[in-house]
Short mmCIF file of C-alpha atoms and ligand atoms in Angstrom, two decimals:
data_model
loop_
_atom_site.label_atom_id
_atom_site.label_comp_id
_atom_site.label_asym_id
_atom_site.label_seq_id
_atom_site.Cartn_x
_atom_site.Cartn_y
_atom_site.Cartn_z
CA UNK A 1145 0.00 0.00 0.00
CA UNK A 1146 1.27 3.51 -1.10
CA UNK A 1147 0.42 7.23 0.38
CA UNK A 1148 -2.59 7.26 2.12
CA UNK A 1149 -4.87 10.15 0.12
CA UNK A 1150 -4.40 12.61 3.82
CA UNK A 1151 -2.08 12.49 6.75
CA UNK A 1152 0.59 10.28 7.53
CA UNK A 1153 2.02 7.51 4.73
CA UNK A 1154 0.99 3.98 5.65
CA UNK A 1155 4.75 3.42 6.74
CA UNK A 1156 4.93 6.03 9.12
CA UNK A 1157 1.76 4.51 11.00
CA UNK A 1158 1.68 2.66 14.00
CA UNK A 1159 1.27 -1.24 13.72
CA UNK A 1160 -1.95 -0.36 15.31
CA UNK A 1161 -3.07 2.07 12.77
CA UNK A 1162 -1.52 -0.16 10.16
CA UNK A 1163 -3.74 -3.21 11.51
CA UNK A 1164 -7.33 -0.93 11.45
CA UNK A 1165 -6.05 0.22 7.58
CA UNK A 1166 -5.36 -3.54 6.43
CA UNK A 1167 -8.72 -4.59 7.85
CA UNK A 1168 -10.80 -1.88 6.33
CA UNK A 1169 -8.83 -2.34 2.85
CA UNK A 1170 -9.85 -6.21 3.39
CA UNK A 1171 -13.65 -5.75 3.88
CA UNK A 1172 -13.72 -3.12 1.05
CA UNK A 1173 -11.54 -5.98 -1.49
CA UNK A 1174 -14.40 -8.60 0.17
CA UNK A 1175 -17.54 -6.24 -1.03
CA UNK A 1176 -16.35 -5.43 -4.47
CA UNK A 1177 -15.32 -8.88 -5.03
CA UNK A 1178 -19.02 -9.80 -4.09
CA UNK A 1179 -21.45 -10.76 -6.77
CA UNK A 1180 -24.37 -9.78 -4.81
CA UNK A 1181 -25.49 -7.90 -1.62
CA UNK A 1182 -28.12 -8.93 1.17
CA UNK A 1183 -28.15 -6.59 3.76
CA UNK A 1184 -30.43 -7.69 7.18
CA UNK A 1185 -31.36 -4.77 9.27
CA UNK A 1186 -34.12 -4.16 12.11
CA UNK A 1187 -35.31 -0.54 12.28
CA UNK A 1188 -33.47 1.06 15.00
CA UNK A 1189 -35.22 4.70 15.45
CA UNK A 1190 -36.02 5.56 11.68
CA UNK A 1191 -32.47 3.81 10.56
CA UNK A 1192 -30.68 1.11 10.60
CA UNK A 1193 -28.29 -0.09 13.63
CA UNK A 1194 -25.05 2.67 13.39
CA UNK A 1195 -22.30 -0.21 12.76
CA UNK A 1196 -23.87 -0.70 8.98
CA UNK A 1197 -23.12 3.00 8.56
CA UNK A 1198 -19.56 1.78 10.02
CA UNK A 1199 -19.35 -0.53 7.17
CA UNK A 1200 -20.46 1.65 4.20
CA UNK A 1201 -17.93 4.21 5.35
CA UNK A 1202 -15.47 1.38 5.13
CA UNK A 1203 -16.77 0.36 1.78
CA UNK A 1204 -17.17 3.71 0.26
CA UNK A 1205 -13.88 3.95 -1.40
CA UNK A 1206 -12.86 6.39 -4.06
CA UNK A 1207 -11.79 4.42 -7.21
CA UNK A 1208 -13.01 1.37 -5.77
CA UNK A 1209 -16.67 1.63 -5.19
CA UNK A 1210 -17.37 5.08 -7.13
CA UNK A 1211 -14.79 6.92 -9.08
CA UNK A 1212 -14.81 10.76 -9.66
CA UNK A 1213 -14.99 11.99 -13.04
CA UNK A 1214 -15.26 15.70 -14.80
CA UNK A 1215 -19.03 14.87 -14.40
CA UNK A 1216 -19.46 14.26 -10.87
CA UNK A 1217 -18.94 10.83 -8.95
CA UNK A 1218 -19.90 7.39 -10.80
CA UNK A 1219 -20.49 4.12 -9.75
CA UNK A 1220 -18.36 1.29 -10.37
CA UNK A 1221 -20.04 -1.90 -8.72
CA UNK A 1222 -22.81 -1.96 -11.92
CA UNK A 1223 -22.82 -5.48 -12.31
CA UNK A 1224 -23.68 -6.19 -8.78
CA UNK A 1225 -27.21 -6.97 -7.19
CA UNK A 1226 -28.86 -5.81 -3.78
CA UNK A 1227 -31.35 -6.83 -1.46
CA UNK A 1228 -32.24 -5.35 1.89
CA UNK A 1229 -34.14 -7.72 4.31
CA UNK A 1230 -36.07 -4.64 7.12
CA UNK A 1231 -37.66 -5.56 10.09
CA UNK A 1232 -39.80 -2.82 11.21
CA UNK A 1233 -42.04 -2.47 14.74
CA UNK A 1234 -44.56 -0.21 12.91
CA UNK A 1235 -45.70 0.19 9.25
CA UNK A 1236 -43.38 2.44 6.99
CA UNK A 1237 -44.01 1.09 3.41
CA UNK A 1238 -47.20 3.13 3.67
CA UNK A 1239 -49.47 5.70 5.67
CA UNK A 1240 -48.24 8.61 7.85
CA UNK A 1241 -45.01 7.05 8.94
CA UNK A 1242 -43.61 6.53 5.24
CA UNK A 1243 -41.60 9.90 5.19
CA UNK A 1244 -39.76 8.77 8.47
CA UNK A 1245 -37.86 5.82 7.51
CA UNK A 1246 -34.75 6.68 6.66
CA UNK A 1247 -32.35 3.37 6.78
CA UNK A 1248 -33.94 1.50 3.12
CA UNK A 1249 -33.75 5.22 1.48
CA UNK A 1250 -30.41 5.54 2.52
CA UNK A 1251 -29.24 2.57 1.72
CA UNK A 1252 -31.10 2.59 -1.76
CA UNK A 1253 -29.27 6.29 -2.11
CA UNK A 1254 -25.56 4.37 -1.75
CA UNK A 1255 -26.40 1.62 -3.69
CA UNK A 1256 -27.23 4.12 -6.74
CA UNK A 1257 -24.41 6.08 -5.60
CA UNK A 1258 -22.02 2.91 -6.21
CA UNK A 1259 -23.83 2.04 -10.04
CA UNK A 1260 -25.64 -1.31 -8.86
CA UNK A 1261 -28.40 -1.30 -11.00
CA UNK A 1262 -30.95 -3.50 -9.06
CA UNK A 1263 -31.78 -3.08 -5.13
CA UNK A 1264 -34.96 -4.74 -3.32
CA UNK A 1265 -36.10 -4.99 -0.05
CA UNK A 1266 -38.59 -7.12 1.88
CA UNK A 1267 -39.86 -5.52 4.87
CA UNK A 1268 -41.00 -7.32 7.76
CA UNK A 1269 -43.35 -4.64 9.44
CA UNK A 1270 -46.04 -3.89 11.89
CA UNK A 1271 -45.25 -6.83 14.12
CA UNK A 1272 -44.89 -4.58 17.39
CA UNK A 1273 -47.48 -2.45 16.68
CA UNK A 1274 -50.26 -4.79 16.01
CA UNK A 1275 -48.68 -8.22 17.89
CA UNK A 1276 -51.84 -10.36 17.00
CA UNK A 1277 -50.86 -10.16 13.25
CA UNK A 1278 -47.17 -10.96 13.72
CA UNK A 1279 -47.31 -14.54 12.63
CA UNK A 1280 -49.04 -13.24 9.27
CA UNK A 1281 -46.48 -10.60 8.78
CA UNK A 1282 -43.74 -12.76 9.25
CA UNK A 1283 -45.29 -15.92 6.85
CA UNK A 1284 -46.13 -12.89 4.37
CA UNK A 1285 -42.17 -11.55 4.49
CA UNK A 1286 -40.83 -15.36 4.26
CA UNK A 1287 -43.24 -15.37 1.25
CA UNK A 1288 -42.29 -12.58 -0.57
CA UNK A 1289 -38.30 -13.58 0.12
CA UNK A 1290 -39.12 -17.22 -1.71
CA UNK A 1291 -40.32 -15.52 -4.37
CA UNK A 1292 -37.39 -13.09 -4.98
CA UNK A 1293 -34.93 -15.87 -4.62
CA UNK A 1294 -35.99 -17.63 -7.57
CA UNK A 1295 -34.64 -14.66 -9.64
CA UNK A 1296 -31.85 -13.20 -7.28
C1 LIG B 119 -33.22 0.69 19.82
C2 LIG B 119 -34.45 0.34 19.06
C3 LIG B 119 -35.08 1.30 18.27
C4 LIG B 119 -36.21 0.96 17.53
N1 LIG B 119 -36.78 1.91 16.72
C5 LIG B 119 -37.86 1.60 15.97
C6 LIG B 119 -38.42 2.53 15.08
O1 LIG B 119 -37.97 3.67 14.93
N2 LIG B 119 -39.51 2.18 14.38
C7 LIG B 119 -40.03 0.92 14.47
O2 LIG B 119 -41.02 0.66 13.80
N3 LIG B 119 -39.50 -0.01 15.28
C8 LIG B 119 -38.43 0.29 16.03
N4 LIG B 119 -37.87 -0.64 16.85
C9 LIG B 119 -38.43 -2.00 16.81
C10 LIG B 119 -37.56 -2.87 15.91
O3 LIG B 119 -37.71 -2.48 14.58
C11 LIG B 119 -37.93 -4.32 16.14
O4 LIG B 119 -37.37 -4.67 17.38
C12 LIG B 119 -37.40 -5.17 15.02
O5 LIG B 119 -38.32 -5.07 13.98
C13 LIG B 119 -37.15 -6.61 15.40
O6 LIG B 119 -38.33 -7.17 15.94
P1 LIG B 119 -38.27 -8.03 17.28
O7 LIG B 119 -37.71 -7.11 18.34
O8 LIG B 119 -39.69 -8.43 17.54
O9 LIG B 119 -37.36 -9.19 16.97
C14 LIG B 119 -36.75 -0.34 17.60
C15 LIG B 119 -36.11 -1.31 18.40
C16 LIG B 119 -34.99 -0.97 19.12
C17 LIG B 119 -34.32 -2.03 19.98
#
């Protein structure tokens, strides 16, 4: 590994610092390398849990997920395909609460930021706030994910 893009050159880092910049090059070689994407989230407070923000700042790598051009930025991962699996307490997909849910759009809004063309979800929601239908909502979800697998 070269010059790091700011700061200090990766040889003048502690074996520390080295360690934490191996591993984060690792998982960003791992995701590229992937064919496809499945990302499993509950809803934690309108998003998703903070350490799969940790791991799209990891991924998020100039000239490796999205490149800059005269244009603007431009994804690179356009052969790849996404799914995001939501488990949601309340309903979001529809009705007042729809503007509030911020983890799918933001994770739709990186995956067009990094070119992949095709990104799903399957939301498993309401199951808190209406417990008597929670078997329903689940069979419905496990439903819906059978279906997509046949084409994922
Ligand atoms: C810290 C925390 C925050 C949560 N925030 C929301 C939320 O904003 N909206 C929502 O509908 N459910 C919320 N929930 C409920 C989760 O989405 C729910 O726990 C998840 O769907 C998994 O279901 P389970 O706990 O029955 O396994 C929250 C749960 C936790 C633990």
């Amino acid at each position: 590994m070269g010059k790091l893009q700011a700061g200090k050159g990766f040889e003048e880092l502690s074996s520390e610092e080295k360690a934490k910049v191996s591993r984060l090059s690792e998982l960003c070689e791992q995701f590229i390398a992937a064919d496809k994407y499945i990302f499993v989230t509950p809803l934690w407070n309108f998003s998703f849990p903070p350490v799969l923000k940790a791991y799209i700042d990891s991924v998020a790598v100039a000239g490796k997920s999205f490149k800059y051009t005269e244009q603007g930025p431009v994804g690179l991962l356009t052969d790849k395909k996404a799914l995001h699996i939501q488990a949601r307490g309340g309903i979001y997909s529809e009705g007042p609460a729809a503007e509030m849910e911020m983890g799918h759009r933001y994770l739709s809004i990186i995956m067009q930021f990094f070119g992949v063309p095709s990104f799903e979800g399957v939301f498993v929601e309401g199951h808190a706030a209406m417990p008597d239908k929670a078997q329903e909502i689940k069979e419905k979800a496990i439903a819906r994910s059978k279906d997509l697998a046949s084409t994922f």
